[in-house]
GROMACS .gro file of C-alpha atoms in nm:
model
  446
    1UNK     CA    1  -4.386   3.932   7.580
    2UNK     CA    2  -4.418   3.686   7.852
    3UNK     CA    3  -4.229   3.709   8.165
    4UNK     CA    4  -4.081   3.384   8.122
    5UNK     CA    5  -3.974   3.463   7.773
    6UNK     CA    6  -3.835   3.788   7.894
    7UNK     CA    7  -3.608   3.594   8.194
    8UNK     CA    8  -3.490   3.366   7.900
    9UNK     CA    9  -3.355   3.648   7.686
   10UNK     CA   10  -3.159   3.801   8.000
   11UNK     CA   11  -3.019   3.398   8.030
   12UNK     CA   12  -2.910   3.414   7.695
   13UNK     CA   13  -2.762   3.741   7.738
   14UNK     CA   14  -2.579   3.655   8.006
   15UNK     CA   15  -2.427   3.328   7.920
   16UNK     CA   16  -2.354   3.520   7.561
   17UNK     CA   17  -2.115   3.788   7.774
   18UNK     CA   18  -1.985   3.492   7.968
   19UNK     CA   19  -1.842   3.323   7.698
   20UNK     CA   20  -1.717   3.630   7.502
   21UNK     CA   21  -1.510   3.701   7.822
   22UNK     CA   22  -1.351   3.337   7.834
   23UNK     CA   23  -1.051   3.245   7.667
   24UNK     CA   24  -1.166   2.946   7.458
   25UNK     CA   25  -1.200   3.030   7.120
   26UNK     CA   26  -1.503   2.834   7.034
   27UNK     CA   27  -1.697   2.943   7.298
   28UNK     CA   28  -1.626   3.331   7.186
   29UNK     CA   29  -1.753   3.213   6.803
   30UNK     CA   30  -2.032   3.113   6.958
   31UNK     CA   31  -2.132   3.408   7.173
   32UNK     CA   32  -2.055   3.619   6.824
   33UNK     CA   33  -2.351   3.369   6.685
   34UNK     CA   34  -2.563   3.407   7.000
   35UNK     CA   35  -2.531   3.771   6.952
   36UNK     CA   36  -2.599   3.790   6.643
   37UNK     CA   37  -2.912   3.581   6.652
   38UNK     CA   38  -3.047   3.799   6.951
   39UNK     CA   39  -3.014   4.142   6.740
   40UNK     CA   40  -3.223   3.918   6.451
   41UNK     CA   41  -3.497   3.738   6.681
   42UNK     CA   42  -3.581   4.007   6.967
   43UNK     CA   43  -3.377   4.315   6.865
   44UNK     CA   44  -3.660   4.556   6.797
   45UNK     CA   45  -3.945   4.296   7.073
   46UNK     CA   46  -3.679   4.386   7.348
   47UNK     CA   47  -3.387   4.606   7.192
   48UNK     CA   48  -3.043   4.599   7.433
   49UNK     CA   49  -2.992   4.846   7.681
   50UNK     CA   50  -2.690   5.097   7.584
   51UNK     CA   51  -2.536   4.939   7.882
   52UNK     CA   52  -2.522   4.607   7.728
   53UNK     CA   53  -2.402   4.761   7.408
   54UNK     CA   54  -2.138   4.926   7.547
   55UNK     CA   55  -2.026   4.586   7.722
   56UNK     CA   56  -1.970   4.393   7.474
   57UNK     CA   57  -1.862   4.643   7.174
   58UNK     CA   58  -1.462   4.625   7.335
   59UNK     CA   59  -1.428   4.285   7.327
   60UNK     CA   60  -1.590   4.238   6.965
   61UNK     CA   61  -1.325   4.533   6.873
   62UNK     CA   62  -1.053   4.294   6.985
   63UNK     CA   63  -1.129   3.978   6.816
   64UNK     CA   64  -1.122   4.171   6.501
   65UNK     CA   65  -0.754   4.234   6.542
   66UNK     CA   66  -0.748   3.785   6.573
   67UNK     CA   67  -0.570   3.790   6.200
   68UNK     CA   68  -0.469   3.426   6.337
   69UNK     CA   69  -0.844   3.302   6.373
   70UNK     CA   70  -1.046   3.412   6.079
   71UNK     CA   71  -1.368   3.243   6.183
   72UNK     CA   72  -1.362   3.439   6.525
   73UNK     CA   73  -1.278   3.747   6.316
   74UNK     CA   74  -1.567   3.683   6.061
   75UNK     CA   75  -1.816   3.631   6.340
   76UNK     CA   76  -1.718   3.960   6.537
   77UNK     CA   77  -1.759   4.109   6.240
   78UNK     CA   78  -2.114   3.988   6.167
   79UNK     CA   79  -2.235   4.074   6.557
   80UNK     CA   80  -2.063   4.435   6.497
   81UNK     CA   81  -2.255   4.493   6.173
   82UNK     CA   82  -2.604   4.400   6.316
   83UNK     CA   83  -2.570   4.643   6.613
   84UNK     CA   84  -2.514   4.894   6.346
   85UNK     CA   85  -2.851   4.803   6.161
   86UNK     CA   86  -3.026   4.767   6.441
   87UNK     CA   87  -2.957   5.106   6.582
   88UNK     CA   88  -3.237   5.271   6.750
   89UNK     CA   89  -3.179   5.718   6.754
   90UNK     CA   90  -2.866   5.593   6.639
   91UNK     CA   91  -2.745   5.503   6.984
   92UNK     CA   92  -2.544   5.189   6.884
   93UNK     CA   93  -2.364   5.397   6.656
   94UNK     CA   94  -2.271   5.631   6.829
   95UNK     CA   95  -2.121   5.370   7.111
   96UNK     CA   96  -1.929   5.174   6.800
   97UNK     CA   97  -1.767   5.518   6.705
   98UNK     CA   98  -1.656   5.587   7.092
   99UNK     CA   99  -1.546   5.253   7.161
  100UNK     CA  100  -1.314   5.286   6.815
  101UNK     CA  101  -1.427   5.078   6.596
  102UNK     CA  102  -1.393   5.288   6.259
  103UNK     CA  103  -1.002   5.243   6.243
  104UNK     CA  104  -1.041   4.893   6.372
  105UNK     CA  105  -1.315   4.808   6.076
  106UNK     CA  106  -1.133   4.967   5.846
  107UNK     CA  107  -0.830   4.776   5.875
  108UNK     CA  108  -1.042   4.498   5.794
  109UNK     CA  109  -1.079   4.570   5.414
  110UNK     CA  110  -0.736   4.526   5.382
  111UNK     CA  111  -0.701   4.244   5.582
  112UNK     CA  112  -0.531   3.919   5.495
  113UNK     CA  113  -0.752   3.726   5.238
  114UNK     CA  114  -0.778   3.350   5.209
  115UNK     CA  115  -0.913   3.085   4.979
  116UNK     CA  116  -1.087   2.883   5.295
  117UNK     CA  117  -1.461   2.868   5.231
  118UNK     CA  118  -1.489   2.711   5.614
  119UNK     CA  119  -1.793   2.547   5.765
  120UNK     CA  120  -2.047   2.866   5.640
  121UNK     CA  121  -2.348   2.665   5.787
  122UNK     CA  122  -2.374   2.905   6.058
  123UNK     CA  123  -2.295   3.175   5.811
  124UNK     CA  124  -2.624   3.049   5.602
  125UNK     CA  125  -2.846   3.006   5.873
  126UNK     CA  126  -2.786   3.367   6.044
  127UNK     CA  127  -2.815   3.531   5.725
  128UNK     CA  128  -3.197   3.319   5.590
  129UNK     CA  129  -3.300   3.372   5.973
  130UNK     CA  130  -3.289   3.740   5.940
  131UNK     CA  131  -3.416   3.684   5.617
  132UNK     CA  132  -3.721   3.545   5.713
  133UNK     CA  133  -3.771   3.787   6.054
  134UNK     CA  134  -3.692   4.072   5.785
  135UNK     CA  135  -4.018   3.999   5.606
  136UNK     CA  136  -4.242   4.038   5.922
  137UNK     CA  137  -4.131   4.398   6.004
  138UNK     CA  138  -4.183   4.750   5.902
  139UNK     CA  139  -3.969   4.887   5.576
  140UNK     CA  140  -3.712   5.025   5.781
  141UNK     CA  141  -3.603   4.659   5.877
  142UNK     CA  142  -3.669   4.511   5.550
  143UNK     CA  143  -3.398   4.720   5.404
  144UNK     CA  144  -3.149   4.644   5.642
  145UNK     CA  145  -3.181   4.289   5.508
  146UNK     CA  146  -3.135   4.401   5.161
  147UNK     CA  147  -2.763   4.425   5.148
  148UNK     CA  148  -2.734   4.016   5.205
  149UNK     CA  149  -2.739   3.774   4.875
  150UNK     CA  150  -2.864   3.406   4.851
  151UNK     CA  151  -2.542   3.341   4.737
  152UNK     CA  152  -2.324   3.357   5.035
  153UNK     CA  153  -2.240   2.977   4.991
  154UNK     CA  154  -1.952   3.103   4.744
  155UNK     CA  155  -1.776   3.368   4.941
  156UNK     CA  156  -1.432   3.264   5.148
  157UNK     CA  157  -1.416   3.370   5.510
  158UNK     CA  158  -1.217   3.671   5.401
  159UNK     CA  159  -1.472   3.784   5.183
  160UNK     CA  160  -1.742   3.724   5.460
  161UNK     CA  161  -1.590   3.960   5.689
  162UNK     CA  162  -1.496   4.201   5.419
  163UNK     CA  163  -1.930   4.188   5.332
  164UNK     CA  164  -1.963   4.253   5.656
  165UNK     CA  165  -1.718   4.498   5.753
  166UNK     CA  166  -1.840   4.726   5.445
  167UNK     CA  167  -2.225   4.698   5.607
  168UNK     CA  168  -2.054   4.841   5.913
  169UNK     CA  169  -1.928   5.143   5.732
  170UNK     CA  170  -2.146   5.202   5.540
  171UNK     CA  171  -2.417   5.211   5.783
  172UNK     CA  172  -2.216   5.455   6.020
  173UNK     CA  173  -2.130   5.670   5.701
  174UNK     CA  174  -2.500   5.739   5.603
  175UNK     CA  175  -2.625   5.870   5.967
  176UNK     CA  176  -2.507   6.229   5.862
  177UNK     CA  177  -2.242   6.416   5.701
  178UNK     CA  178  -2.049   6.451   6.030
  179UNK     CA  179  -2.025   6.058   6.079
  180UNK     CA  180  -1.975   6.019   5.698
  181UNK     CA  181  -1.661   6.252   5.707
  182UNK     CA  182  -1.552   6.091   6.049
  183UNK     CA  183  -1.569   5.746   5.833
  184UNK     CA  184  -1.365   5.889   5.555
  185UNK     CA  185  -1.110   6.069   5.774
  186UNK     CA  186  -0.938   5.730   5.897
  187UNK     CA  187  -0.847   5.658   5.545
  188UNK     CA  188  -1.179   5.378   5.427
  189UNK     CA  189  -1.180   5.575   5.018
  190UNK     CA  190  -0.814   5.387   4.954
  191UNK     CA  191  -0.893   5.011   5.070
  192UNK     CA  192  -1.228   5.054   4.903
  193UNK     CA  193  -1.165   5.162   4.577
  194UNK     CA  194  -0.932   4.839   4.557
  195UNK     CA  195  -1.246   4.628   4.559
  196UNK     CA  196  -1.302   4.782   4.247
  197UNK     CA  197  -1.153   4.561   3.993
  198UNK     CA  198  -1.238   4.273   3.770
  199UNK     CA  199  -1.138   3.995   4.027
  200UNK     CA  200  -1.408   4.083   4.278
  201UNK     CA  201  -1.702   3.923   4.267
  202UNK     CA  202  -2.052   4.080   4.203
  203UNK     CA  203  -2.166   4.003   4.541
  204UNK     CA  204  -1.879   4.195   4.739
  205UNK     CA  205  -1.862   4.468   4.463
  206UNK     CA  206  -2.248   4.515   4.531
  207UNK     CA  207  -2.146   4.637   4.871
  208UNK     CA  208  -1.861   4.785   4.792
  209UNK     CA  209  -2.019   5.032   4.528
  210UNK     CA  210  -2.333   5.054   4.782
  211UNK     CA  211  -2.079   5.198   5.091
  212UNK     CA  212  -1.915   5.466   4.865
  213UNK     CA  213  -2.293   5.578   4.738
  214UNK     CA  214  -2.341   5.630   5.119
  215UNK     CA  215  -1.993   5.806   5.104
  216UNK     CA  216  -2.088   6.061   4.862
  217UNK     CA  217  -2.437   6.153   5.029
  218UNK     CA  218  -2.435   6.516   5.134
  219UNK     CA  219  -2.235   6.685   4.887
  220UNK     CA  220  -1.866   6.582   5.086
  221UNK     CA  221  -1.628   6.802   5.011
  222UNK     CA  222  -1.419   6.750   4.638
  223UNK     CA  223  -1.083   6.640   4.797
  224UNK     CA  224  -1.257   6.413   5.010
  225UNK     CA  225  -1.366   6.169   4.752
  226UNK     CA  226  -1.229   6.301   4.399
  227UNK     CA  227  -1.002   5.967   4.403
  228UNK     CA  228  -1.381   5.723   4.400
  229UNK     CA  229  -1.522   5.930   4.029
  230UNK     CA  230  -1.258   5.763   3.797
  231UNK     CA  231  -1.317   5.387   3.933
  232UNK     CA  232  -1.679   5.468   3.970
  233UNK     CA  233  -1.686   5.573   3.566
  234UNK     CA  234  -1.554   5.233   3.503
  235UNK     CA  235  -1.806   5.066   3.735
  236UNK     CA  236  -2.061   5.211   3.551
  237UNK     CA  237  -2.013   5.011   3.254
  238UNK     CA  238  -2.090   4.672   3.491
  239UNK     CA  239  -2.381   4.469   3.368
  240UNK     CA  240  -2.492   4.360   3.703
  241UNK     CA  241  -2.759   4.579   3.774
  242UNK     CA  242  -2.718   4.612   4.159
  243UNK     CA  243  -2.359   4.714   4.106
  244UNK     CA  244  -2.479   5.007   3.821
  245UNK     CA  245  -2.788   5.079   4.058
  246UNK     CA  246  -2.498   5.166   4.327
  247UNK     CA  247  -2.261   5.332   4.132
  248UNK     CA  248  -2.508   5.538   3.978
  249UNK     CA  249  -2.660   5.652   4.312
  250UNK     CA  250  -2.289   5.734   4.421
  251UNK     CA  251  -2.260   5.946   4.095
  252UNK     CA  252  -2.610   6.107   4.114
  253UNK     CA  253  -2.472   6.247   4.494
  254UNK     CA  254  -2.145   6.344   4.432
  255UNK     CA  255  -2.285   6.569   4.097
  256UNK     CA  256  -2.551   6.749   4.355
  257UNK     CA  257  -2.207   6.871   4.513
  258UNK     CA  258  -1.985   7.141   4.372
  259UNK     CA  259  -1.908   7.270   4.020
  260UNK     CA  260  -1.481   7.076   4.061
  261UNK     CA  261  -1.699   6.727   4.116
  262UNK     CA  262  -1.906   6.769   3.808
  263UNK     CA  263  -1.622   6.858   3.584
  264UNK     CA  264  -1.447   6.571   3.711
  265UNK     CA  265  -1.755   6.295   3.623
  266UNK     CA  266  -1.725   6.493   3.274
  267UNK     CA  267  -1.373   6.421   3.252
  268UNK     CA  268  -1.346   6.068   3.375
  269UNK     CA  269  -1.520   5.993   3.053
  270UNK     CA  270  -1.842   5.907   3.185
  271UNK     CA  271  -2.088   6.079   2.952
  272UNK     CA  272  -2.073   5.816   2.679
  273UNK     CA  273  -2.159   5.482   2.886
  274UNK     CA  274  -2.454   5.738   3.021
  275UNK     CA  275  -2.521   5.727   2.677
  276UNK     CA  276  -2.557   5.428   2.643
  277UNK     CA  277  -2.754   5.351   2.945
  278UNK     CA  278  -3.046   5.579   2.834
  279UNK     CA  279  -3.062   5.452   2.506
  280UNK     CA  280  -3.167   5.105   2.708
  281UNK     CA  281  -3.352   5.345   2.858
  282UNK     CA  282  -3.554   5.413   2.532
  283UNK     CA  283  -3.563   5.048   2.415
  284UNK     CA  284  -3.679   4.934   2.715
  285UNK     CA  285  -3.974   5.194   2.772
  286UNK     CA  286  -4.180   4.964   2.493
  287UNK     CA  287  -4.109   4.668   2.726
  288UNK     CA  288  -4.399   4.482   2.863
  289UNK     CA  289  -4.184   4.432   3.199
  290UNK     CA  290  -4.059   4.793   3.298
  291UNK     CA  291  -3.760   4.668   3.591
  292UNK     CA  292  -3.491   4.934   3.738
  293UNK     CA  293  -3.709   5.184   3.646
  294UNK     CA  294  -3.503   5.491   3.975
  295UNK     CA  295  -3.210   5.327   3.791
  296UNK     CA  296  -3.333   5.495   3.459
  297UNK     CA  297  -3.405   5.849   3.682
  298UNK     CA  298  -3.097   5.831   3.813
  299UNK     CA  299  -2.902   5.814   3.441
  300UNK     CA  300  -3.172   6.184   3.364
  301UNK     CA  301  -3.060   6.314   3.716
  302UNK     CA  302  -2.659   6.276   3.674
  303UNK     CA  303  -2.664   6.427   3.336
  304UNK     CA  304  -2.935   6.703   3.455
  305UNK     CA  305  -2.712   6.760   3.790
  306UNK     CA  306  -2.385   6.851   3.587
  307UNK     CA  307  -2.574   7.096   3.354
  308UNK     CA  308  -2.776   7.227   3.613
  309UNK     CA  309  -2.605   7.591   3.757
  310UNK     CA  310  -2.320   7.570   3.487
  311UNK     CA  311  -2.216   7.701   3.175
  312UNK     CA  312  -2.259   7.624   2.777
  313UNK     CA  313  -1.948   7.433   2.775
  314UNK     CA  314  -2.091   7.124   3.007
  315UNK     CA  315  -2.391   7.140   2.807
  316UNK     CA  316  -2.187   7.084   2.488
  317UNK     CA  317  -2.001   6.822   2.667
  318UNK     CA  318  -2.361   6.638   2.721
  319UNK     CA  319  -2.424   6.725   2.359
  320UNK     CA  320  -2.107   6.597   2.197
  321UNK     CA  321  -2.222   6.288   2.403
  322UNK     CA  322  -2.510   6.255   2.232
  323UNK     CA  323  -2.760   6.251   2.519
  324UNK     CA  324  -2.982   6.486   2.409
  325UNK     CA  325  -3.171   6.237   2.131
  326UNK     CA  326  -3.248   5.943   2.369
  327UNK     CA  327  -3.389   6.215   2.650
  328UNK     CA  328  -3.699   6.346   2.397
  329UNK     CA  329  -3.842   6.020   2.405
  330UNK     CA  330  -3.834   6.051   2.809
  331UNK     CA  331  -4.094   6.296   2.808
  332UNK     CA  332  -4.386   6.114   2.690
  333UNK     CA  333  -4.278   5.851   2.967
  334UNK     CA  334  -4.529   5.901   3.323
  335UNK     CA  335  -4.209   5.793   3.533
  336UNK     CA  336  -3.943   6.007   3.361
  337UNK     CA  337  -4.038   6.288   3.202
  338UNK     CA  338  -3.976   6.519   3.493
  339UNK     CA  339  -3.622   6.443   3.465
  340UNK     CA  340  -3.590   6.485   3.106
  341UNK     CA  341  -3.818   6.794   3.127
  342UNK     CA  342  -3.533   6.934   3.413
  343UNK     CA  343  -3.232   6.862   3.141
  344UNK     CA  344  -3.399   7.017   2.829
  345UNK     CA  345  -3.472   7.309   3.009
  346UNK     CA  346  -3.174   7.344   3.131
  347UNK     CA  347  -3.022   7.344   2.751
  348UNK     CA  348  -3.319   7.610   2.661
  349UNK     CA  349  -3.218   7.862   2.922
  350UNK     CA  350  -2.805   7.778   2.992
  351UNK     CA  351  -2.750   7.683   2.632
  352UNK     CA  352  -2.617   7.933   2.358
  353UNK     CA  353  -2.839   7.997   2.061
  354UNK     CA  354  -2.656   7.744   1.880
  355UNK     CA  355  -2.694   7.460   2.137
  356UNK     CA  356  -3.081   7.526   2.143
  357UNK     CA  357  -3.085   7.510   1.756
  358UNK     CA  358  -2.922   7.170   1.806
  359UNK     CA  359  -3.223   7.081   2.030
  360UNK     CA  360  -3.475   7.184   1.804
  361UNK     CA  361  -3.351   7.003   1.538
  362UNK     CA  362  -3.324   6.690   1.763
  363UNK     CA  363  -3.706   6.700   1.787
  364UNK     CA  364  -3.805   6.895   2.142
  365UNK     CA  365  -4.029   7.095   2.008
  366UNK     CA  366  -4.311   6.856   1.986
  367UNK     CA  367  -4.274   6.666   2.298
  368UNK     CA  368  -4.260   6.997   2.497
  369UNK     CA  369  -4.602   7.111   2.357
  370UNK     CA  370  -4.750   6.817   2.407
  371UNK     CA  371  -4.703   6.833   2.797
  372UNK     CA  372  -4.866   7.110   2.796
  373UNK     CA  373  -5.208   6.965   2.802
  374UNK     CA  374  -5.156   6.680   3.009
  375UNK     CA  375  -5.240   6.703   3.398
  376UNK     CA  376  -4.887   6.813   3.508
  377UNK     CA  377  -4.796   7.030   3.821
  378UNK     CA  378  -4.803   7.406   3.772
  379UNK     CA  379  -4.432   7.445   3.800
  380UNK     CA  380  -4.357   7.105   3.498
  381UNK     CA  381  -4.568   7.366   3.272
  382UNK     CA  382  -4.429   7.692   3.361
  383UNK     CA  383  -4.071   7.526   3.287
  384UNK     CA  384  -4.226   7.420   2.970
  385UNK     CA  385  -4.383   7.788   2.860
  386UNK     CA  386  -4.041   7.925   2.916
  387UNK     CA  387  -3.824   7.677   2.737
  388UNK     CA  388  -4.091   7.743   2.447
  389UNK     CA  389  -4.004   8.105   2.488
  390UNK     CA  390  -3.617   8.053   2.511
  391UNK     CA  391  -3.630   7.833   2.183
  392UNK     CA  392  -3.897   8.160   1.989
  393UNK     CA  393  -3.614   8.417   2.098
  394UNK     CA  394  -3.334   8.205   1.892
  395UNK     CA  395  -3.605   8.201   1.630
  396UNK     CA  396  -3.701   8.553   1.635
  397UNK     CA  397  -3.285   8.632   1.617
  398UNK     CA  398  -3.280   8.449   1.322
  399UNK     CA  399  -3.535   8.630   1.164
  400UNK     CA  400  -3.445   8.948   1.225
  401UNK     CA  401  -3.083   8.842   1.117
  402UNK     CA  402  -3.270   8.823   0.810
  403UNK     CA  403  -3.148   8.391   0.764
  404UNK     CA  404  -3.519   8.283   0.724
  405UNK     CA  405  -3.696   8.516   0.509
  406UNK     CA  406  -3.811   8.705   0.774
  407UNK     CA  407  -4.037   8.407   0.891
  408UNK     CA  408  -3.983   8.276   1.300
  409UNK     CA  409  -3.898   7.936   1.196
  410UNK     CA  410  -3.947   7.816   1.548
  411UNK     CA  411  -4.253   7.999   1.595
  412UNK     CA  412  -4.444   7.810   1.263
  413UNK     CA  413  -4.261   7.451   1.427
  414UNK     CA  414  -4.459   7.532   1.737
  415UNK     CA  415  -4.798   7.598   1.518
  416UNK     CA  416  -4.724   7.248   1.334
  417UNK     CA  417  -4.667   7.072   1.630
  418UNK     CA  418  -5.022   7.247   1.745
  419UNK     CA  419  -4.822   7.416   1.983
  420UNK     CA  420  -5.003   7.750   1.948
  421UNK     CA  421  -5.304   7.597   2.023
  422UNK     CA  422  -5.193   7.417   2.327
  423UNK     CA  423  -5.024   7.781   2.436
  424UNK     CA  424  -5.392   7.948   2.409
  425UNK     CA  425  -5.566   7.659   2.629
  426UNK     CA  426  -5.318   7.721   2.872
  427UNK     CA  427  -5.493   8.056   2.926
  428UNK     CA  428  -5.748   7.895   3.126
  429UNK     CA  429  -5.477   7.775   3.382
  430UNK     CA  430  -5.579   7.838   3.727
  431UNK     CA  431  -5.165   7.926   3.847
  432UNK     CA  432  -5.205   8.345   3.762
  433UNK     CA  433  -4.823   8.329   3.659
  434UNK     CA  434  -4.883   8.065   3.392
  435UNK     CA  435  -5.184   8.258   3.228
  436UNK     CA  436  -4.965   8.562   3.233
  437UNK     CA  437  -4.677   8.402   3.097
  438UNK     CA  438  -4.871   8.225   2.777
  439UNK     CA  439  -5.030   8.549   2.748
  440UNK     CA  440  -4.717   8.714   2.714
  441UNK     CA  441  -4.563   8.441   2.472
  442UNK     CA  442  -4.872   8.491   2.241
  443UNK     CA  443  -4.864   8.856   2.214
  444UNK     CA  444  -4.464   8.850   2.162
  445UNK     CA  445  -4.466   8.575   1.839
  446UNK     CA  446  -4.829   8.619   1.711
   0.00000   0.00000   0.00000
């Protein structure tokens, strides 16, 4: 960058602290705007000292507090939430957490709301300007631009700042877990979860479910945010696919976390709209146009997180669901069966005898040898072998409880499926503890 370009930025810099300082009120609005547009056009050409930063953070902090002047408010608001994106080593962030500003943010979403759509022009043009510079940097930038809509032109001022304010927390929430329990400590779960109901509209609810996702990454602690799984159950029956992309990610972390949090997703009732979500799941899979398709992991990943490391009676609970049938067909799918593989194995070695009946009798057996002999990882077909083997054991128990005429019922399922075949070519493996482990399933059941 030229030097003349470089004494132009310091101008604008300068004249932007000058008039955040006075005490006319348009002239602060504007340096908010001239902020704002200085973190979108030379942010990462010539990013702000942590001088500057620290400068200007105190008086943004105070015009958030301007309940009287929502304009100044929103565009406070705005300059605060692009220092947070544009945070290089997290440096900014760390300066908007000593300077205060998670209380002082947090406030905001339950700040007064108003029916005042305003003059939004400057609104508009901020938010298609970093837009547009979004599209000429790396992926790290591009995603900071994904939180805004096209459809900004119908949200109040309130509902502006409240956009806004939720980038800001969220963004701070998802450095680490230390941050993220610094965020919830000052209270943000309560005036969150309020955004949660059927007046909100899908743009601020986007946000809104896309800050608690960030809330629930890594594994918080079960108090901490047991009071977001029963709104976040509801959410998930939302037809906006942003908002069910959100919630879903904010489900799919808080069931990674401890055994209380999974029983609780159980319990909030939100196996059967799972349900339902996979069975779109299947539908869609014969679709020329394949869309949301880490939404459709997610959905294998929730259910396989809360039977992963637990007992029979989750399992039943994803049973009683009815879950099991629209996983099978996940396994002949390139992009899913890995998670589907994960849950039915789950069932074959958590399950009782009677639960992996159930599964057989749903149709696994098939599907499982059949990924046998496709170009899978090592570990996809030892989990396979050894589900196989779980499901011959309940078939050799039957047997000897003399219920099949001493036949393994399993074992001849396996042989029609052209299982046993598939078992013998996997013999030839090059992984030593897969060869030894067909080898040892053959001379068990034939």
């Amino acid at each position: 960058m030229s030097e003349i370009k470089l004494q132009q930025i310091e101008e604008l810099k300068a004249e932007a602290i000058a008039n955040l300082e006075s005490n006319d009120d348009e002239l602060q609005i504007g340096a908010c705007s001239q902020l704002s547009r200085f973190f979108i056009g030379f942010g990462g050409i010539n990013p702000p000292s942590e001088g500057f930063i620290s400068g200007i953070v105190p008086r943004l902090l105070e015009f958030l507090d301007r309940d009287d002047y929502p304009k100044l408010q929103l565009a406070a608001t705005r300059a605060i939430a692009y220092i947070s994106l544009e945070s290089s080593d997290n440096i900014h962030i760390n300066i908007l957490i000593e300077q205060g500003a998670v209380p002082t943010v947090v406030s905001l979403l339950s700040s007064p709301t108003d029916e005042h759509h305003g003059e939004l022009e400057d609104e508009l043009n901020l938010h298609y300007e970093y837009y547009r510079y979004s599209l000429q940097v790396d992926d790290t930038e591009k995603r900071c631009a994904q939180w805004k809509t096209p459809v900004l032109i119908s949200q109040s001022l309130s509902e502006l700042k409240l956009l806004h304010a939720l980038v800001v927390l969220g963004t701070i929430a998802s450095v680490s877990a230390k941050y993220r329990d610094f965020v919830l400590s000052h209270g943000v779960l309560m005036p969150l979860l309020e955004q949660f109901n059927d007046k909100t509209n899908l743009t601020i609810m986007g946000q809104a479910t896309e800050t608690l996702s960030k809330l629930c990454l890594r594994k918080p602690q079960f108090e901490q945010v047991k009071s977001a799984i029963l709104p976040l159950a509801h959410v998930i029956h939302t037809d906006d696919q942003i908002v069910l992309k959100h919630a879903c990610e904010a489900l799919f972390h808080l069931t990674c976390g401890e055994m209380d949090m999974k029983q609780a997703v159980i319990d909030a009732g939100a196996f059967p709209r799972l349900f339902e979500l996979l069975l779109s799941v299947k539908k869609s899979l014969s679709s020329v146009v394949r869309r949301y398709r880490k939404s459709y992991i997610l959905y294998v990943r929730i259910v396989d997180n809360i039977i992963s490391y637990v007992d029979d009676t989750q399992i039943q609970a994803v049973i009683e669901a009815g879950i099991i049938s629209p996983l099978l067909p996940l396994l002949q799918d390139a992009d899913l069966f890995n998670a589907a593989a994960e849950v039915i194995y789950n069932v074959t070695t958590k399950g009782t005898n009677e639960q992996i009946r159930f599964l057989v009798h749903e149709g696994c057996i098939e599907p499982m040898c059949d990924l046998l002999v496709k170009p899978n990882e090592a570990h996809v077909i030892k989990i396979y072998l050894e589900g196989l083997e779980n499901i011959l054991k309940v078939g050799e128990a039957e047997k000897n409880q003399g219920n099949t005429e001493d036949v393994n019922v399993f074992a001849q399922m396996i042989v029609d499926a052209r299982g046993l075949e598939k078992i013998k070519n996997v013999q030839t493996h090059d992984n030593s503890k897969i060869r030894e482990q067909a080898e040892k399933i053959l001379e068990t059941y034939w």
